[in-house]
Short mmCIF file of C-alpha atoms in Angstrom, two decimals:
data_model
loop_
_atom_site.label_atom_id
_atom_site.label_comp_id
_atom_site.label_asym_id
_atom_site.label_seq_id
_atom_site.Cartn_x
_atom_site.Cartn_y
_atom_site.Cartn_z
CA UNK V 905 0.00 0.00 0.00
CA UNK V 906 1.10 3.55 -0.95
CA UNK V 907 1.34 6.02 1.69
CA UNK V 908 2.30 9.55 1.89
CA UNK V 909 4.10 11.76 -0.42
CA UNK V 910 3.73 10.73 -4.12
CA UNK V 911 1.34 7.78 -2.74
CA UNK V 912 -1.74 10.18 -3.82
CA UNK V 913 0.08 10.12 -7.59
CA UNK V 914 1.08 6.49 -7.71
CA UNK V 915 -3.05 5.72 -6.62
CA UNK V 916 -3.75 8.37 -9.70
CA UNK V 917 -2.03 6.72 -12.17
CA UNK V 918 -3.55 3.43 -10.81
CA UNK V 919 -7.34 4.65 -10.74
CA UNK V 920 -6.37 5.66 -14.26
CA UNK V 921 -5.23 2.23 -15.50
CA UNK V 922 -8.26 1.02 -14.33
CA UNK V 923 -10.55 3.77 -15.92
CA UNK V 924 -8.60 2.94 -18.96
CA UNK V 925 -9.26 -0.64 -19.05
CA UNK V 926 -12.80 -0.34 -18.25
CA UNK V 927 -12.84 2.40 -21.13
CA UNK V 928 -11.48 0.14 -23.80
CA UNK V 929 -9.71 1.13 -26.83
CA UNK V 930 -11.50 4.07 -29.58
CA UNK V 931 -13.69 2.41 -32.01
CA UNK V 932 -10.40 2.09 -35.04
CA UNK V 933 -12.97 0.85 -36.98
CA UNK V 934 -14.15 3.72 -38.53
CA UNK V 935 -11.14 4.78 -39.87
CA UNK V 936 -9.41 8.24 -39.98
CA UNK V 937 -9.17 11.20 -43.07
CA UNK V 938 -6.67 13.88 -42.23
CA UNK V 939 -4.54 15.77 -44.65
CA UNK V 940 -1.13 14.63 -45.41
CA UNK V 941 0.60 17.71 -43.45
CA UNK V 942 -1.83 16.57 -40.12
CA UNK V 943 -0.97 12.67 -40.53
CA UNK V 944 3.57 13.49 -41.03
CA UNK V 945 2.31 15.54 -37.49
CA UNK V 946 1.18 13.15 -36.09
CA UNK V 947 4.14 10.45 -36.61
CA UNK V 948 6.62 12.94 -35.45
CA UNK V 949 4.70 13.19 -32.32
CA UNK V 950 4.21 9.45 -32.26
CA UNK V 951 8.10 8.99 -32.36
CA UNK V 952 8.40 10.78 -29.04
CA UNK V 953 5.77 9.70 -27.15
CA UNK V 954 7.79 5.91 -27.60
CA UNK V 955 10.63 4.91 -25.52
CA UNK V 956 11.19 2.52 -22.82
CA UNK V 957 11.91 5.76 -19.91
CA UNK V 958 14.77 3.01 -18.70
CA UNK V 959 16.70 6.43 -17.82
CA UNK V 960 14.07 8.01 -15.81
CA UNK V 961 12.73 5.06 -14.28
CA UNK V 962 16.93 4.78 -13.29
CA UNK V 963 16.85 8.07 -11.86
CA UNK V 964 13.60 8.05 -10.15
CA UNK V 965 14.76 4.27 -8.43
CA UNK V 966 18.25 6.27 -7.36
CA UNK V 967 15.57 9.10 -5.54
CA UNK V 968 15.25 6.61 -2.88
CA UNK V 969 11.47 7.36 -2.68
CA UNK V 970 9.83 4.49 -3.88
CA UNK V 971 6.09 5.50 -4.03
CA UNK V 972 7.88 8.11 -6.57
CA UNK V 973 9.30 5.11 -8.38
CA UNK V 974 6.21 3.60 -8.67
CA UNK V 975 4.13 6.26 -10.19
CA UNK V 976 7.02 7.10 -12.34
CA UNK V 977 6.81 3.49 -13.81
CA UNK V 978 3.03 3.96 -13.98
CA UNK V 979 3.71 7.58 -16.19
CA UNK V 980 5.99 6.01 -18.10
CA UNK V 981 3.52 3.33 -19.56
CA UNK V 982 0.89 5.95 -19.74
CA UNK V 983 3.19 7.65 -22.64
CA UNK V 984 3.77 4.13 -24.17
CA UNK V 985 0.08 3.86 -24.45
CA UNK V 986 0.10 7.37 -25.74
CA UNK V 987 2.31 5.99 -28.71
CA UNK V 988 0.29 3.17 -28.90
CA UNK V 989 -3.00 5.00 -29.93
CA UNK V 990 -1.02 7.00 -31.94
CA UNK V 991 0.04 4.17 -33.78
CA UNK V 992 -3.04 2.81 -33.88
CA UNK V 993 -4.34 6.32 -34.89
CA UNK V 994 -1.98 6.25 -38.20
CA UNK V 995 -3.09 2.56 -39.22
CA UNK V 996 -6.36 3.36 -39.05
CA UNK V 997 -5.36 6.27 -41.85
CA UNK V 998 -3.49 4.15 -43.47
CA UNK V 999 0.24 6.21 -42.31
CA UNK V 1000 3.02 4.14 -41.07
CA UNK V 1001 4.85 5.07 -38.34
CA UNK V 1002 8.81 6.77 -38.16
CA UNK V 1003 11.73 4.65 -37.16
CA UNK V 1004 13.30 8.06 -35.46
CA UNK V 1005 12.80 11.65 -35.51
CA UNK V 1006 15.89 14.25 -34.95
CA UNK V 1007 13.98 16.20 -32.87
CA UNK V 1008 13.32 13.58 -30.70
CA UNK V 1009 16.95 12.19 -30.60
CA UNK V 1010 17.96 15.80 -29.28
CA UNK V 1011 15.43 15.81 -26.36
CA UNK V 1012 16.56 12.45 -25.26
CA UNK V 1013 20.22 13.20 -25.23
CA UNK V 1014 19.32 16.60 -23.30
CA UNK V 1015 17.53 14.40 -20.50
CA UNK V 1016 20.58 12.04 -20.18
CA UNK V 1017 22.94 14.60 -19.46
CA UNK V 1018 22.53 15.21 -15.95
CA UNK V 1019 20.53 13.74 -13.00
CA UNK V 1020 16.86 13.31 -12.13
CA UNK V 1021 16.28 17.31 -11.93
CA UNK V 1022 18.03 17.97 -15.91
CA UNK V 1023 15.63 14.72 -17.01
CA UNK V 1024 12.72 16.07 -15.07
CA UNK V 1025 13.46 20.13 -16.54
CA UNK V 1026 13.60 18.73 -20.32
CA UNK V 1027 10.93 16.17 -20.00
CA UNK V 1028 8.70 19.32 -19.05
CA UNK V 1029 9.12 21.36 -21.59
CA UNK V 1030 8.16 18.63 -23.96
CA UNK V 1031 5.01 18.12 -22.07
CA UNK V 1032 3.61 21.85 -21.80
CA UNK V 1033 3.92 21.83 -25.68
CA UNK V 1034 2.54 18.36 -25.88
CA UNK V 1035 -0.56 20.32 -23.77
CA UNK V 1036 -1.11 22.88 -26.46
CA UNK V 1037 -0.67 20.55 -29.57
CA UNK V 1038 -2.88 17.68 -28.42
CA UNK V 1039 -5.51 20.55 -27.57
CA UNK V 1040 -5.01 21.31 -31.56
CA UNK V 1041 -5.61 18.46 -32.61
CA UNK V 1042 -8.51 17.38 -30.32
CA UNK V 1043 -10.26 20.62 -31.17
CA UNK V 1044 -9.04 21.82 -35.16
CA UNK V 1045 -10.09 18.05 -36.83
CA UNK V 1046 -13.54 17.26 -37.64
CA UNK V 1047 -12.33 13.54 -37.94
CA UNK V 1048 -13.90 11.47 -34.90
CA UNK V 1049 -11.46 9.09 -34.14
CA UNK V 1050 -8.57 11.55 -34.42
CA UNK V 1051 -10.27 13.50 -31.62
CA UNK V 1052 -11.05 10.84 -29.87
CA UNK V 1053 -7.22 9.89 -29.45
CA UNK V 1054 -6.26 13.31 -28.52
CA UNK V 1055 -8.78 14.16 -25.84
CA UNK V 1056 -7.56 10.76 -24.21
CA UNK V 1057 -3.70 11.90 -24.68
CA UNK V 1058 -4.58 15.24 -23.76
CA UNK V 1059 -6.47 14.22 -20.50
CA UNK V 1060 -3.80 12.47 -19.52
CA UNK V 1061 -1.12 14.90 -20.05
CA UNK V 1062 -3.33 17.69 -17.65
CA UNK V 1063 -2.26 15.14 -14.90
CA UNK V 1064 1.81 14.56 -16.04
CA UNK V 1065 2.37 18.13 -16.19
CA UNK V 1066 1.56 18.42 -12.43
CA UNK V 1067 3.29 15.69 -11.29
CA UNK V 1068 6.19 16.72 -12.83
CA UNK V 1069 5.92 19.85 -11.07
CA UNK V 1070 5.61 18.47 -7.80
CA UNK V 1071 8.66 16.87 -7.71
CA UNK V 1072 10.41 19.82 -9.46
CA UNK V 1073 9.17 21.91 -6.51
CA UNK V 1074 10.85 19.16 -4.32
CA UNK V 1075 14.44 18.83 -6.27
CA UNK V 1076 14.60 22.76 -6.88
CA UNK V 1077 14.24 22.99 -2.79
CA UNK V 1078 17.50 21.63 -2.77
CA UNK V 1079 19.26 24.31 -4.06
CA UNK V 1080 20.03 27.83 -2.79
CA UNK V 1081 17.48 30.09 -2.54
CA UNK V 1082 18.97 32.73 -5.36
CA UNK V 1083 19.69 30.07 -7.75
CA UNK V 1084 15.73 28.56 -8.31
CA UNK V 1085 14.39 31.72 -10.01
CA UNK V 1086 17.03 31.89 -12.10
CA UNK V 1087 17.06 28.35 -13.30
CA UNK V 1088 13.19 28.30 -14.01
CA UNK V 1089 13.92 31.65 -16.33
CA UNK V 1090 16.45 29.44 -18.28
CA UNK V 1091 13.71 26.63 -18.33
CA UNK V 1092 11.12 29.42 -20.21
CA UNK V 1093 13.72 30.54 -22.31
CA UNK V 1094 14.80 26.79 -23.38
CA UNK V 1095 10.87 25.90 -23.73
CA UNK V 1096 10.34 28.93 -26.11
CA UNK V 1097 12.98 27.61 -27.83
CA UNK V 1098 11.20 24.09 -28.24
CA UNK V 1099 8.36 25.84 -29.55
CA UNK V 1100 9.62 27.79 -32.01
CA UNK V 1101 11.50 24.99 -33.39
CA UNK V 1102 8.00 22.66 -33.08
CA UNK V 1103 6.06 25.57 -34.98
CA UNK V 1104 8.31 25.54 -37.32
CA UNK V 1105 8.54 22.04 -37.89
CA UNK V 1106 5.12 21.56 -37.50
CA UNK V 1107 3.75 24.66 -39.61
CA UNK V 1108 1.58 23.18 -42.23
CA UNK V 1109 -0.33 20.82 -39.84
CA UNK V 1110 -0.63 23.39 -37.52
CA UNK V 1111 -2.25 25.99 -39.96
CA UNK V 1112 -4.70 23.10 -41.04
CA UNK V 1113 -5.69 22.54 -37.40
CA UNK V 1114 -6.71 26.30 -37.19
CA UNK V 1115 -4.00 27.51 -35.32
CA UNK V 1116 -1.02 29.67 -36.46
CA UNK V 1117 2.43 29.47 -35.92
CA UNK V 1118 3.07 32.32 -33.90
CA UNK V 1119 -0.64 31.69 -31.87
CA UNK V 1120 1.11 28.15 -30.66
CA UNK V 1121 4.43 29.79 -29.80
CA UNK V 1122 2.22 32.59 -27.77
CA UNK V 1123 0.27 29.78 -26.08
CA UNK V 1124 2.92 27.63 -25.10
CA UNK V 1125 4.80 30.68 -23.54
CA UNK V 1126 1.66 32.47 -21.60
CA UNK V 1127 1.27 28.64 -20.28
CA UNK V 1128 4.54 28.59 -18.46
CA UNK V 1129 4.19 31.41 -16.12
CA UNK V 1130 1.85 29.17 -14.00
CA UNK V 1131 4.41 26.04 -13.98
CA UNK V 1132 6.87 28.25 -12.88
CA UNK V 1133 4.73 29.94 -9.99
CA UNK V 1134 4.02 26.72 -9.24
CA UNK V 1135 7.79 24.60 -9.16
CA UNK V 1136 8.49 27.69 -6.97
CA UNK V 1137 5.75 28.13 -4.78
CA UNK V 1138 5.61 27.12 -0.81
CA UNK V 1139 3.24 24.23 -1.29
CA UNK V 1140 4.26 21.23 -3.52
CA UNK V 1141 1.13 20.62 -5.05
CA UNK V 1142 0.25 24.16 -5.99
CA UNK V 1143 -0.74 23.82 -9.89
CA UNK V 1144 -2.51 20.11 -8.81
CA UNK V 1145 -4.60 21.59 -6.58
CA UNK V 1146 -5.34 24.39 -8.80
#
């Protein structure tokens, strides 16, 4: 039995598996019609959401908290399943899925630089613009199953971002007092960065899912300024309890 601390999260994730299962999988049945510049999108995105997390789950073990461990395990086969329906997502269109992406290559090398807080810092900023592109493509397709797949991912990335910040709040406690603002201002600055370089990459689909290039960058950015206030606030679970 969990208790204390990340106990409440590992139950979360858990209550989730369940909801999942009880949920079953979209109906693939029907099929999917996006336009080409949607479906190379969506396999891009599908590239990152796969991975085994061996390095964070290595991390996360070294923590020493292991109610932490456990709902790190359970996030990291929530984003396996996330690749999973995206897979599923592109069959059903008739897309095959990407052996590698460079854009994923880069944010995995970035996490394995450093310890738990580096991994934790760059998995974030690929999650707050996972927030604003799943939110595109849940709400700027009128194809059913497509947003279907992305409410689900969505929904489940509302709950990752938080958890992530509640144990940034933890590791950033760690370090002097004058050095946490500062390092959060680098972590806006490097997550601009990511989405330029996603609205770039991902301009055409974008524009076909009704939102611009520089209206996702905008997003994205405005979004971070409650993260932050939250990684650095006095309670741990300020943006969860939001």
């Amino acid at each position: 039995m969990h208790t204390g601390g990340f106990a409440k999260w590992a139950r979360r994730f858990e209550d989730e598996r369940e909801r999942r299962r009880v949920q079953g999988d979209p109906d693939w049945e029907q099929g999917a019609t996006l336009h080409p510049a949607v479906w190379a999108s969506i396999q891009r995105f599908q590239v990152g959401e796969d991975g085994d997390g061996a390095g964070l789950v290595g991390k996360a073990d070294e923590a020493g908290d292991g109610d932490y461990a456990q709902a790190v395990r359970l996030f990291v086969a929530e984003e396996q399943n996330h690749a999973r329906l995206l897979a599923r997502l592109l069959a059903a269109g008739g897309a095959p899925t990407l052996t590698g992406h460079w854009s994923d290559t880069v944010f995995v090398r970035l996490r394995r630089l450093m310890g738990l807080r580096m991994e934790l810092l760059v998995l974030m900023i690929a999650e707050v613009v996972a927030l604003r592109y799943y939110r595109a493509l849940r709400d700027g397709t009128d194809d059913p199953l497509t947003s279907d797949v992305a409410g689900r991912i969505l929904s489940d990335e509302q709950r990752h971002v938080p958890f992530h910040c509640e144990r940034l709040h933890t590791s950033l406690a760690e370090l002097p007092r004058a050095m946490r603002r500062p390092v959060m201002a680098l972590w806006q600055l490097l997550l601009l960065a990511a989405a330029l370089v996603v609205a770039l990459d991902h301009g055409p689909a974008l524009r076909r899912l009704d939102i611009g290039r520089l209206r996702f960058v905008a997003d994205v950015a405005a979004s971070s300024g409650e993260i932050v206030r939250a990684v650095l606030s006095p309670r741990s679970d300020a943006l969860s309890t939001a």
